[in-house]
XYZ file of C-alpha atoms in Angstrom:
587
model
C 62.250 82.726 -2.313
C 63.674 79.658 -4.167
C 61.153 77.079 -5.118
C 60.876 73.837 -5.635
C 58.401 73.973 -8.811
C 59.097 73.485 -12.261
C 59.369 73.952 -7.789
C 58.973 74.377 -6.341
C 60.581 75.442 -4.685
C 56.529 76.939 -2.481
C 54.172 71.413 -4.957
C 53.419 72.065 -1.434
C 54.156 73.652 1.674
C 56.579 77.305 3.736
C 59.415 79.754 1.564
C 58.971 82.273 1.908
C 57.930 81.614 0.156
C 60.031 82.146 1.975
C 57.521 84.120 0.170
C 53.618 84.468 -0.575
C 51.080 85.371 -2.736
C 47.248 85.895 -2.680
C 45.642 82.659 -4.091
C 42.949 82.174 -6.279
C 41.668 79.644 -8.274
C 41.033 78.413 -11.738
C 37.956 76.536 -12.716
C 35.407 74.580 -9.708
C 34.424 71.607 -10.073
C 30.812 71.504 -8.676
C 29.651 67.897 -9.799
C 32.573 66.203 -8.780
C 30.924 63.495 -5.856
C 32.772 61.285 -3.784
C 36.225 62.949 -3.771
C 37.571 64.935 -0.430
C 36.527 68.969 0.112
C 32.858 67.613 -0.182
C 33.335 66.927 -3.765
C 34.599 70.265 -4.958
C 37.471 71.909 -6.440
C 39.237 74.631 -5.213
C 37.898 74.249 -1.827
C 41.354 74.145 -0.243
C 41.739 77.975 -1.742
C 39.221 79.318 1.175
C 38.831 76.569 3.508
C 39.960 73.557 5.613
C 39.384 70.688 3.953
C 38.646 67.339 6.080
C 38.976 69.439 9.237
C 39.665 67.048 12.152
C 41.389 67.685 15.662
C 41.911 63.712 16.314
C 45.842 62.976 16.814
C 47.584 60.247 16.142
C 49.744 58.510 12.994
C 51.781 59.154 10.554
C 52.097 62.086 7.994
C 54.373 60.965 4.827
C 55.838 63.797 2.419
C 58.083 63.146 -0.500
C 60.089 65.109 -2.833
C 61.846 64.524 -6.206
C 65.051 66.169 -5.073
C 65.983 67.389 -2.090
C 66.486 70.635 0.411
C 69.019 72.884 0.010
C 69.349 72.656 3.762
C 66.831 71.580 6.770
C 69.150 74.087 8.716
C 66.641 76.568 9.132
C 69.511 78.874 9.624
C 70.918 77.775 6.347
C 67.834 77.400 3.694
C 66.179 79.568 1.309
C 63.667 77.318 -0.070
C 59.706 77.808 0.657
C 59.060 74.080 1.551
C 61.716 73.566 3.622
C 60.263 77.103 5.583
C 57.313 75.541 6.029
C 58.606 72.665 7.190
C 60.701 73.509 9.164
C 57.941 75.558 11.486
C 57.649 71.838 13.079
C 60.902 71.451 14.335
C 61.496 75.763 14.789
C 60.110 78.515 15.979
C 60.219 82.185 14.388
C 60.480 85.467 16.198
C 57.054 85.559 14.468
C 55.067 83.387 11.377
C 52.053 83.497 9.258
C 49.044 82.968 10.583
C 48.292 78.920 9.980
C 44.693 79.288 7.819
C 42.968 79.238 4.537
C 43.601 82.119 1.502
C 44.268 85.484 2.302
C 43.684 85.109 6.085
C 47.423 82.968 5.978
C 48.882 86.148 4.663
C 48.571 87.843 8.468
C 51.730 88.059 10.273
C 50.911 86.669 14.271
C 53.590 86.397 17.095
C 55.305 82.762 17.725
C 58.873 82.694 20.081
C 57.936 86.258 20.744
C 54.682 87.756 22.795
C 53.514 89.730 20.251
C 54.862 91.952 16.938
C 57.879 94.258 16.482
C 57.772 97.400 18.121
C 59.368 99.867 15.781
C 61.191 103.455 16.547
C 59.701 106.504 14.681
C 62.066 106.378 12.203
C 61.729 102.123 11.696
C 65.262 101.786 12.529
C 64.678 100.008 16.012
C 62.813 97.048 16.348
C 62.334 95.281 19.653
C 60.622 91.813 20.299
C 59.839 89.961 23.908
C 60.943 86.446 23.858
C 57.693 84.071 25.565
C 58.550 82.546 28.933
C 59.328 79.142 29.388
C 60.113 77.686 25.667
C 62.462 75.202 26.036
C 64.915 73.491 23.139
C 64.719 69.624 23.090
C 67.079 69.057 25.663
C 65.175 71.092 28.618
C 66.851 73.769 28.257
C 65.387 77.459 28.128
C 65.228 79.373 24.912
C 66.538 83.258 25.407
C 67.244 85.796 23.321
C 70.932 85.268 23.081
C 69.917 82.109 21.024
C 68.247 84.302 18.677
C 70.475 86.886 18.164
C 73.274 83.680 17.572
C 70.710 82.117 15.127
C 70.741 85.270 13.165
C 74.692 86.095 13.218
C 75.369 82.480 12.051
C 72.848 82.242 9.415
C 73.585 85.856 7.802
C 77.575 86.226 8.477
C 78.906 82.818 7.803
C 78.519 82.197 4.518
C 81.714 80.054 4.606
C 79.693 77.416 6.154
C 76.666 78.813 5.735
C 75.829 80.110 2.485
C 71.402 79.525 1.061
C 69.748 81.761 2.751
C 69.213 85.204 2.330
C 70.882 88.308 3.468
C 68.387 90.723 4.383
C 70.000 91.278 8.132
C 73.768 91.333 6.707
C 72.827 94.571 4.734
C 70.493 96.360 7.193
C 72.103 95.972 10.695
C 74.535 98.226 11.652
C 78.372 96.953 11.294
C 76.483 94.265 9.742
C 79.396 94.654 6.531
C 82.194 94.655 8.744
C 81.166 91.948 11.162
C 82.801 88.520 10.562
C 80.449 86.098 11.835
C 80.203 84.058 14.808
C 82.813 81.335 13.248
C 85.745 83.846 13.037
C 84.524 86.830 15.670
C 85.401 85.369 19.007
C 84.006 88.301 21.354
C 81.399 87.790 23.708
C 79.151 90.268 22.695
C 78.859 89.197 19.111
C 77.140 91.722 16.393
C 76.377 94.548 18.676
C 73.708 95.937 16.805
C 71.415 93.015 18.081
C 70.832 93.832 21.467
C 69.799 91.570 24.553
C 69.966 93.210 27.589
C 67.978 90.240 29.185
C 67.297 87.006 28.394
C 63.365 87.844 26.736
C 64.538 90.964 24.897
C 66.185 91.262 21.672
C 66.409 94.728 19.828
C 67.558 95.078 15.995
C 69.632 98.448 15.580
C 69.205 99.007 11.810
C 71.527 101.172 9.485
C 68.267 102.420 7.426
C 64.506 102.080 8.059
C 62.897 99.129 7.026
C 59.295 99.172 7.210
C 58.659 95.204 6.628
C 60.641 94.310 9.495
C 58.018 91.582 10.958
C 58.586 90.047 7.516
C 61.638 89.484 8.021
C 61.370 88.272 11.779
C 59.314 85.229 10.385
C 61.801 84.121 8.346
C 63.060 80.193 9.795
C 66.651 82.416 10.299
C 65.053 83.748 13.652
C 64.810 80.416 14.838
C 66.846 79.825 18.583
C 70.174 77.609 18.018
C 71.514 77.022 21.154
C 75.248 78.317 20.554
C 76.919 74.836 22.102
C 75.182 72.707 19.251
C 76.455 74.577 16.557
C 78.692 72.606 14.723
C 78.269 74.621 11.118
C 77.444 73.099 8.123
C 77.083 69.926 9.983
C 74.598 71.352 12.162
C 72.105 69.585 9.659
C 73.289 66.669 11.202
C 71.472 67.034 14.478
C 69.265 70.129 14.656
C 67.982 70.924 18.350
C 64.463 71.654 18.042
C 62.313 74.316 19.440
C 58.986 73.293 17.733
C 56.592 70.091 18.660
C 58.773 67.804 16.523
C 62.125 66.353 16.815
C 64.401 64.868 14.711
C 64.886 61.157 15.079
C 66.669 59.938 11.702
C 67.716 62.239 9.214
C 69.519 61.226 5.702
C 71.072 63.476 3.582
C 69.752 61.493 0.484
C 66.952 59.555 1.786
C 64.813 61.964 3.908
C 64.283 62.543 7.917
C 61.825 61.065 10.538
C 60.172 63.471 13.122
C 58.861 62.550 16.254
C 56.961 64.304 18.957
C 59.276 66.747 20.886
C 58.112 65.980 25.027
C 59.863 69.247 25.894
C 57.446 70.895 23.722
C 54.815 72.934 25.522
C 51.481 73.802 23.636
C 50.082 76.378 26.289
C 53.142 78.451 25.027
C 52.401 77.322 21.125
C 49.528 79.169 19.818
C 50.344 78.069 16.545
C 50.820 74.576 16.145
C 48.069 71.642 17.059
C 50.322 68.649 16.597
C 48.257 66.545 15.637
C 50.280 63.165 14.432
C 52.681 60.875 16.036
C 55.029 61.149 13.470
C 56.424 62.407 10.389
C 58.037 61.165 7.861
C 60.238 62.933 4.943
C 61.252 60.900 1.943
C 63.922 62.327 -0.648
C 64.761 61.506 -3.961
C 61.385 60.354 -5.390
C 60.885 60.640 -9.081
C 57.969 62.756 -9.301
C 55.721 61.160 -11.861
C 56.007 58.543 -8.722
C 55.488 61.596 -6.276
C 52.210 61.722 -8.310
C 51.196 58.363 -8.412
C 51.404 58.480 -4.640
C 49.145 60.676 -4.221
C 46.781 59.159 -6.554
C 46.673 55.930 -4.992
C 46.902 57.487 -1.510
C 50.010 56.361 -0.867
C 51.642 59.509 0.580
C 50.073 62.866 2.277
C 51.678 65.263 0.197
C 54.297 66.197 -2.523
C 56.063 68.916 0.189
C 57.554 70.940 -3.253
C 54.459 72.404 -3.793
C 54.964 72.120 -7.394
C 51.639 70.648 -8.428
C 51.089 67.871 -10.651
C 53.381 66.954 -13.612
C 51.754 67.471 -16.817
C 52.036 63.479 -17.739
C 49.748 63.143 -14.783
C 47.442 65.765 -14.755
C 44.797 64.501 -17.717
C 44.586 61.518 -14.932
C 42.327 64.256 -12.701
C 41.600 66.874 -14.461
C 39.280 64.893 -16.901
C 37.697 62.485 -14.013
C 35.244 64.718 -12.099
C 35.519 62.849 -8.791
C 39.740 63.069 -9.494
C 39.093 67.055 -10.334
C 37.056 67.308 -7.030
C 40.613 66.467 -4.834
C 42.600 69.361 -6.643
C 43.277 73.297 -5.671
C 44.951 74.859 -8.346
C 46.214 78.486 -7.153
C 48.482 80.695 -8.120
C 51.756 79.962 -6.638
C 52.953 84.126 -6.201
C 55.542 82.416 -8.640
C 57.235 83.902 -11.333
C 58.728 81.350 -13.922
C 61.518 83.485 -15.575
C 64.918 83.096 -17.740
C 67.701 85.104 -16.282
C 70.361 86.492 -18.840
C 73.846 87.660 -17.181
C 74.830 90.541 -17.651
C 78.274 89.613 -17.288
C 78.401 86.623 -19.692
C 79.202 87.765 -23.555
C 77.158 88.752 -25.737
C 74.859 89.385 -22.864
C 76.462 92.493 -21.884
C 75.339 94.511 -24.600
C 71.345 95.326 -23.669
C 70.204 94.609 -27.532
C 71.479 91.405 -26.728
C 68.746 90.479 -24.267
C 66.146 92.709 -25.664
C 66.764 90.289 -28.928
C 65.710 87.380 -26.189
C 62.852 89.086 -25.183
C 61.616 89.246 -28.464
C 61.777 85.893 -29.302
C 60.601 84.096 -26.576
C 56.991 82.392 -27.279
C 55.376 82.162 -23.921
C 52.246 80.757 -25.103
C 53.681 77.775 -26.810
C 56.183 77.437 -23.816
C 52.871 77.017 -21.451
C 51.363 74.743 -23.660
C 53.608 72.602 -23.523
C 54.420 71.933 -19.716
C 50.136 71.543 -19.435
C 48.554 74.596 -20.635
C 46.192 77.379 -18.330
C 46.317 74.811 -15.518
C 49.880 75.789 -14.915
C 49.575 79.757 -15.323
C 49.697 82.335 -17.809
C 51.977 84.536 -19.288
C 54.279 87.049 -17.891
C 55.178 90.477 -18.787
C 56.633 91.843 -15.434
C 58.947 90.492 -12.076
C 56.163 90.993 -9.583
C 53.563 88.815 -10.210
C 49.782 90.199 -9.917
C 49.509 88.415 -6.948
C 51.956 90.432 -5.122
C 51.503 94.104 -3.115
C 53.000 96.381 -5.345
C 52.373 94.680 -9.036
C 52.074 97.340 -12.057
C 50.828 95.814 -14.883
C 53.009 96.926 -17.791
C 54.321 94.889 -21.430
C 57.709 96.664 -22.698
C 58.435 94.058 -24.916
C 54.518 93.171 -26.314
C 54.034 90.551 -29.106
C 50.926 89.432 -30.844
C 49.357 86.560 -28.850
C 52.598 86.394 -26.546
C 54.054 84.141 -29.448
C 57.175 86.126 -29.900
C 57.860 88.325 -33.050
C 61.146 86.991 -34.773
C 61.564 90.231 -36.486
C 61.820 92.309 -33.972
C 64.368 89.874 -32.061
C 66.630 90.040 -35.439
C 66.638 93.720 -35.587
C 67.970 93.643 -31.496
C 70.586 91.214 -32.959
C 71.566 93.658 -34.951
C 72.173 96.050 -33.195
C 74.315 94.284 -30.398
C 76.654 93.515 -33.471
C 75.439 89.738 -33.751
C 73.187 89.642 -37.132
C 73.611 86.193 -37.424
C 73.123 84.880 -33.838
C 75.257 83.563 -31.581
C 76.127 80.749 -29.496
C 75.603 80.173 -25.551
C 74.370 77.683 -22.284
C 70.940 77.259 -20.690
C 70.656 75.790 -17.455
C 68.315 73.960 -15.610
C 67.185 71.423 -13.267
C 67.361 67.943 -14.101
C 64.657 66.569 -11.888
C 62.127 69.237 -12.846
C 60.248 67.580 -16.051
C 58.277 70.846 -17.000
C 61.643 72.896 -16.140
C 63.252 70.985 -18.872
C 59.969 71.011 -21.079
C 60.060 74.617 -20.948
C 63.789 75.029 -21.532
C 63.605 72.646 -24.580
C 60.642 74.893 -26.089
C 62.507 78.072 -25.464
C 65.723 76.532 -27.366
C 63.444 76.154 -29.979
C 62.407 79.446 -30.572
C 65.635 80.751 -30.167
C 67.144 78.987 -32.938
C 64.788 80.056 -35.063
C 66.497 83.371 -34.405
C 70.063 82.293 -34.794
C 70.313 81.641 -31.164
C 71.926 78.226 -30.381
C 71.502 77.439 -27.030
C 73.280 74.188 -25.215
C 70.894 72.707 -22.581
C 72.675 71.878 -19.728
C 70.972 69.953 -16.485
C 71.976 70.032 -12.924
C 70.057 68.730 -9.473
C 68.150 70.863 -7.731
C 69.820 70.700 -4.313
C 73.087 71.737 -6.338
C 71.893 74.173 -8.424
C 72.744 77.227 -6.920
C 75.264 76.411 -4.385
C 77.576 74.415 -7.506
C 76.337 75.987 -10.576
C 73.670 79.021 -11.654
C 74.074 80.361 -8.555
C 78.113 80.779 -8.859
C 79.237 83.221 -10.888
C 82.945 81.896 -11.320
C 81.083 78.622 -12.830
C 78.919 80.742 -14.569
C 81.302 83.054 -16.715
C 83.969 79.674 -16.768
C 81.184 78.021 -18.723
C 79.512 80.331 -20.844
C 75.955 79.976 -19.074
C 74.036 83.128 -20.395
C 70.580 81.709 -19.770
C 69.745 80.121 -16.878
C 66.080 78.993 -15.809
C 64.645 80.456 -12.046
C 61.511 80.245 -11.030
C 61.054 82.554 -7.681
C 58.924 83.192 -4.975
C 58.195 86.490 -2.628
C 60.163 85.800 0.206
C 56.930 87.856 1.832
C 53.747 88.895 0.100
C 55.028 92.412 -1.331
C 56.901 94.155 -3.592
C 60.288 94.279 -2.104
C 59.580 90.668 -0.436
C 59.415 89.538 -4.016
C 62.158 91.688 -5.900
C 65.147 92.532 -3.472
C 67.335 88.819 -3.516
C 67.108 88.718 -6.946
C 67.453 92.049 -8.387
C 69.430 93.872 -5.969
C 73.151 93.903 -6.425
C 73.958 93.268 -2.700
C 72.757 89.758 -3.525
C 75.317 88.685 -5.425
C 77.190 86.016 -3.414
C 80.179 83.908 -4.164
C 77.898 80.758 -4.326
C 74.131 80.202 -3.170
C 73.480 83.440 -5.198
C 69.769 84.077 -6.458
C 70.832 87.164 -8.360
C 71.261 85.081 -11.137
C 71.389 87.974 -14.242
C 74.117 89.855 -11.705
C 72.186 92.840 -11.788
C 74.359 95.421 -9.917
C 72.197 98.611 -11.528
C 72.538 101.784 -8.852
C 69.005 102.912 -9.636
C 67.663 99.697 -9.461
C 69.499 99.535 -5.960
C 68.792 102.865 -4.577
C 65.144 102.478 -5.396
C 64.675 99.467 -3.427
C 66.231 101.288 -0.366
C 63.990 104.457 -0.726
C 61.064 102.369 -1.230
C 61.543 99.620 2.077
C 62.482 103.032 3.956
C 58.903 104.132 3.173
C 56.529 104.335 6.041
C 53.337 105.107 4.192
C 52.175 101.223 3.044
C 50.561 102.740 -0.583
C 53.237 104.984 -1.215
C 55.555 102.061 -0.609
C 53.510 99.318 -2.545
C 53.471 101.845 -5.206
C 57.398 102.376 -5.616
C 57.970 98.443 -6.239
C 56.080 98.638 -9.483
C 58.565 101.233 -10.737
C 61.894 99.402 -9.637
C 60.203 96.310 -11.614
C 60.010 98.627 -15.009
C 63.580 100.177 -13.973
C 64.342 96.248 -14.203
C 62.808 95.320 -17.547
C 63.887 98.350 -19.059
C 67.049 96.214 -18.377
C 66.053 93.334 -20.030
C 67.934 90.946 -18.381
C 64.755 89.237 -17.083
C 62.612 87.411 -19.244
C 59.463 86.911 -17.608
C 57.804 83.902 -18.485
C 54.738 82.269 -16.622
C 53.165 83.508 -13.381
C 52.591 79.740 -12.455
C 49.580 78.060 -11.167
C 49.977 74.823 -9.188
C 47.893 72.170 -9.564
C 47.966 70.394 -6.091
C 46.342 66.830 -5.311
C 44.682 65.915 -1.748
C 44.568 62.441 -1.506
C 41.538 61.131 0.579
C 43.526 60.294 3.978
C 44.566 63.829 4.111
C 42.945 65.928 6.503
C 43.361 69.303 7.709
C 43.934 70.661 4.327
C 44.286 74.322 2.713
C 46.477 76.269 0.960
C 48.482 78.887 2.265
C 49.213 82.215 0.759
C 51.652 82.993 2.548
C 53.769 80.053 1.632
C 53.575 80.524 -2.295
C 50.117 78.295 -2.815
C 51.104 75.436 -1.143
C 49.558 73.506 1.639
C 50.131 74.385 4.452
C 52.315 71.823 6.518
C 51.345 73.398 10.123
C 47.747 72.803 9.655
C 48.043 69.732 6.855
C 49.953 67.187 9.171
C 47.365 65.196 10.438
C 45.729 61.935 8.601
C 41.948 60.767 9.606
C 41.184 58.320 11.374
C-alpha cells in the first residue's frame, strides 16, 4: 500500500495500509506527568487513549500534500483508506481497536465474512438490510459489484488503486470495464442474483479473500453518480459522513450523513459534528500544529519530522503524548530493471553494496524512525524470513565489494543515472541526498530529481514511458502491506501483473516468472503456515534479484495533542491512528 511517510503514505490513519503491520513500541516514558495517555508513552500502542463517548465538534486533519484520490474506488494510499471508512463502507474492515486486536477482519456492508467454496474459488457475501446512500436510496449488491468493475477495469479514468480483482476474477483480462462494456450484466463473474447477494467467481483460489473485500474498492457507488474521474467531485456516501465542500488543493469538509443509520453500523460511533480535511500544509507546520494543539492529527501517518522531534522527545511531559510504532513499512530504493545499466544484475548488486543504511537513518532522526532492512517483508508482517544476502559490517556499506559488482556489469568506473523522490517529504529527500552520497563514493553519480506526492506515480516513478524517457534508475518507495501478510505486502510491487501504464507501484518492473508463479502457488494455499511460510521464499527469490534495496523498516513517531480523544494506533492501517475511533475531540 502506498504511503504517505517519508509517508506516509499509513503519519496517521487506513491503506491498506491499504496494509498493516503488528505494532510495537520503542522506549516508555514512565515519568512523563501532565501529558495525555495518563502521562505515558506508547500507550496508544495497546490502548485508547482519552476514551470518551461525548459527541459533538470538530475534528481537523492536515496533510503536507495531498491524496492520490478520495475516490475510494480510485486510491491506493493507507490514509486516504482510513479515511475514507467515514464517508464508505467495505464489504468488510478491520476491527476499529488498539494493537493487534485492529488486525481482525469483522463484517461492515455485509452480515458477516466470506463464505468460501472448497477449493477458495467462490466467495459469497450478504449485503445488510436497509443501508441507504446519502440520497435515501437503498444500497444492493449491484452497487458493489459496479464499485468493483469501475475501480479495477477502468484504468483510463481510473488508474491508483490496485488490481487484485482484475487478475483473479474470471474474464477479468478480457473484460473492458464499465466505461466501454455497455451490457447489462456487466463482469459476469460477480454474481447478484438478488439485491443482498454478491458472489466472486475466481479464476484461481485465493485464500485472503476477506482481505481483499475490505479494501475501500468494495465500497457501493450508485451506478447513476458515476461520472469517472470526476466522481471525486461529489462522492455519494454510504458511511456517517458526507461531503459538504471538497477542494482539490485545499482539502474537504464532512458533515454528518442523516441517512446514516447506526443500528446497521457496528463499526462506527460518530462521534463529532464535523470534519475537516486541510491539504497542502508544510509539514514542519503539520508539526507545529500539533504541538500547540492546533489540529487533531497529521492524517499521513508519517510521524514527526526530524527538525521537530528533539522538541518531544527530550521534554518528558512532550515524550508522554507520543506512540512510536512500527509502521509495517518498508523504506526501499527500487532499481529498474529496464533502465541501462540496470539491466545487468551486477549492476544493482553493486547498489546493494554500497548503500550505508545506518548513516542514511541517522540522518532523517536516528532509532526513532526504524532500523535497518535486509529483506521486502518487514518483521512485522505474516510470512517475514529473516535473511541478509548482501551483509556489510555495521550496515555501513562495503565500497569494495560494490566496485568489484561494477566490474563485472562492465562499468569499472561508475556510471551515471536519476533518483527520484518526493518533494514534500523532508526525510525522503534527507535520505535520498545521503544515499547520493555514498554512491559517489563508488563512481555512481546520481541526479536527484523531486516530484509531489499526489503526482508521483500517476506522472512520474510510477510511468514507465517517463521512466526509461528520463533515465530514472533509482527511484525512492516506501510501501505498506496492503493487508497484514506476506502476499498483502509483496504482490503490487513485485509481481509483474502490476505493471500499469501509469499509477504503477511495480516500480523496479519486475516481470520474473518464478517470482510470479510463486506468489500464485502460495495465495492458492489453504493451510495458513504453509502459506505464511512460502512468502518468505518469494522475498529471497526477489533479493536474489537485487533490484530492491531494502532500506529502513520505519518507525513513526506520532504526536497526540491534548484535545484529542479516542486515540490508538491501528495495526491494521500501517501504525497510524486510527481515524474511525480517533475522530472525536473532548469536551
Amino acid at each position: 500500500m502506498r504511503t504517505r511517510k517519508t509517508a506516509s503514505a499509513i503519519a496517521v490513519a487506513v491503506a491498506v495500509a491499504l496494509g498493516a503491520s503488528a505494532c510495537s513500541g520503542s522506549d516508555t516514558d514512565t515519568d512523563g506527568a501532565g501529558g495525555s495517555g495518563g502521562g505515558k508513552a506508547d500507550a496508544g500502542l495497546t490502548s485508547i487513549v482519552n476514551k470518551t463517548d461525548k459527541k459533538g465538534g470538530t475534528v481537523t486533519f492536515e496533510h503536507s500534500s495531498g491524496p492520490d484520490s478520495l475516490d475510494p474506488g480510485n486510491t491506493y494510499y493507507g490514509w486516504v483508506q482510513n479515511f475514507s471508512r467515514l464517508y464508505g463502507r467495505s464489504l468488510v474492515t478491520f476491527k476499529p481497536a488498539a494493537g493487534k486486536e485492529s488486525l481482525e477482519i469483522v463484517p461492515d456492508l455485509a452480515t458477516g465474512l466470506g463464505k468460501a467454496s472448497a477449493d477458495a474459488k467462490s466467495w459469497t457475501y450478504t449485503i445488510r438490510k436497509g443501508v441507504k446512500f446519502e440520497d435515501g436510496t437503498e444500497i444492493t449488491s449491484k452497487d458493489v459489484k459496479y464499485a468493483v468493475e469501475r475501480s479495477n477495469f477502468a484504468p483510463e479514468a481510473l488508474s491508483n488503486g490496485p488490481t487484485y480483482f482484475k487478475a483473479y476474477l474470471e474474464g477479468g483480462d478480457k473484460y473492458k470495464g464499465p466505461y466501454k462494456d455497455k451490457s447489462p450484466e456487466g463482469l459476469k463473474s460477480i454474481e447478484t442474483p438478488d439485491d443482498y447477494t454478491i458472489t466472486f467467481k475466481l479464476n484461481k483460489p485465493f485464500a485472503d479473500m476477506d482481505y481483499l473485500a475490505a479494501f475501500s474498492q468494495t465500497a457501493p457507488v450508485p451506478q447513476k453518480a458515476d461520472k469517472g474521474a470526476s466522481y471525486v467531485q461529489k462522492i455519494v456516501s454510504s458511511g456517517p459522513y458526507k461531503f459538504s465542500a471538497y477542494d482539490e488543493s485545499k482539502g474537504a469538509t464532512l458533515v454528518r450523513n442523516p441517512e446514516w443509520d447506526p443500528k446497521t453500523d457496528p463499526i462506527r460511533k460518530a462521534l463529532p459534528d464535523k470534519i475537516e480535511l486541510k491539504l497542502n500544509v508544510n509539514p514542519t507546520t503539520v508539526d507545529d500544529h500539533l504541538l500547540n494543539d492546533v489540529t487533531t492529527a497529521d492524517i499521513a501517518g508519517t510521524g514527526l519530522q526530524s527538525k521537530t522531534q528533539p522538541k518531544v522527545l527530550v521534554k518528558a511531559a512532550e515524550k508522554a503524548k507520543t506512540d512510536n510504532p512500527y509502521a509495517g513499512v518498508l523504506q526501499y530504493m527500487a532499481l529498474n530493471v529496464n533502465v541501462k545499466p540496470f539491466d545487468n544484475v551486477e549492476c544493482r548488486k553493486a547498489v546493494q553494496y554500497a548503500v550505508d543504511k545506518q548513516s542514511l537513518i541517522d540522518s532523517i532522526g536516528g532509532s526513532v524512525k526504524g532500523d535497518p532492512a535486509t529483506t521486502v517483508i518487514p518483521p512485522t508482517v505474516a510470512g517475514y524470513k529473516k535473511f541478509d544476502l548482501y551483509p556489510t559490517e555495521g550496515h555501513k556499506g562495503d565500497a569494495a565489494k560494490a566496485k568489484e559488482a561494477l566490474t563485472k556489469c562492465g562499468q569499472p568506473k561508475g556510471f551515471k543515472t536519476t533518483l527520484t523522490a518526493r518533494s514534500d517529504r523532508p526525510d525522503e529527500i534527507t535520505a535520498a541526498t545521503q544515499l547520493q552520497g555514498s554512491l559517489k563514493a563508488i563512481g555512481i553519480t546520481a541526479e536527484i530529481k523531486q516530484f509531489p506526492s499526489d503526482k508521483y506515480f500517476t506522472d512520474f516513478a510510477g510511468v514507465p514511458a517517463w521512466v526509461h524517457k528520463n533515465n530514472a534508475g533509482m527511484m525512492m518507495m516506501q510501501w505498506g502491506a496492503d493487508w497484514p501478510t506476506g502476499f498483502g505486502f509483496l504482490d503490487q510491487i513485485v509481481n509483474g501483473t502490476a505493471i500499469k501504464p501509469s499509477g504503477g507501484t511495480n516500480l523496479m518492473e519486475l516481470n520474473d516468472k518464478a517470482v510470479n508463479d510463486a506468489l500464485v502457488a502460495g495465495i492458492g494455499t489453504v493451510d495458513t503456515t504453509a502459506r505464511n511460510a512460502a512468502w518468505g521464499e518469494v522475498d529471497q527469490k526477489v533479493m536474489e534479484n537485487a533490484s530492491v534495496v531494502p532500506l529502513v523498516y520505519r518507525k513513526n513517531l506520532l504526536y497526540r495533542p491534548d484535545s484529542a480523544a479516542n486515540v490508538t494506533v491501528t495495526d491494521a492501517y500501517l501504525g497510524m491512528y486510527d481515524y474511525v475511533l480517533m475522530t472525536s475531540t473532548k469536551k
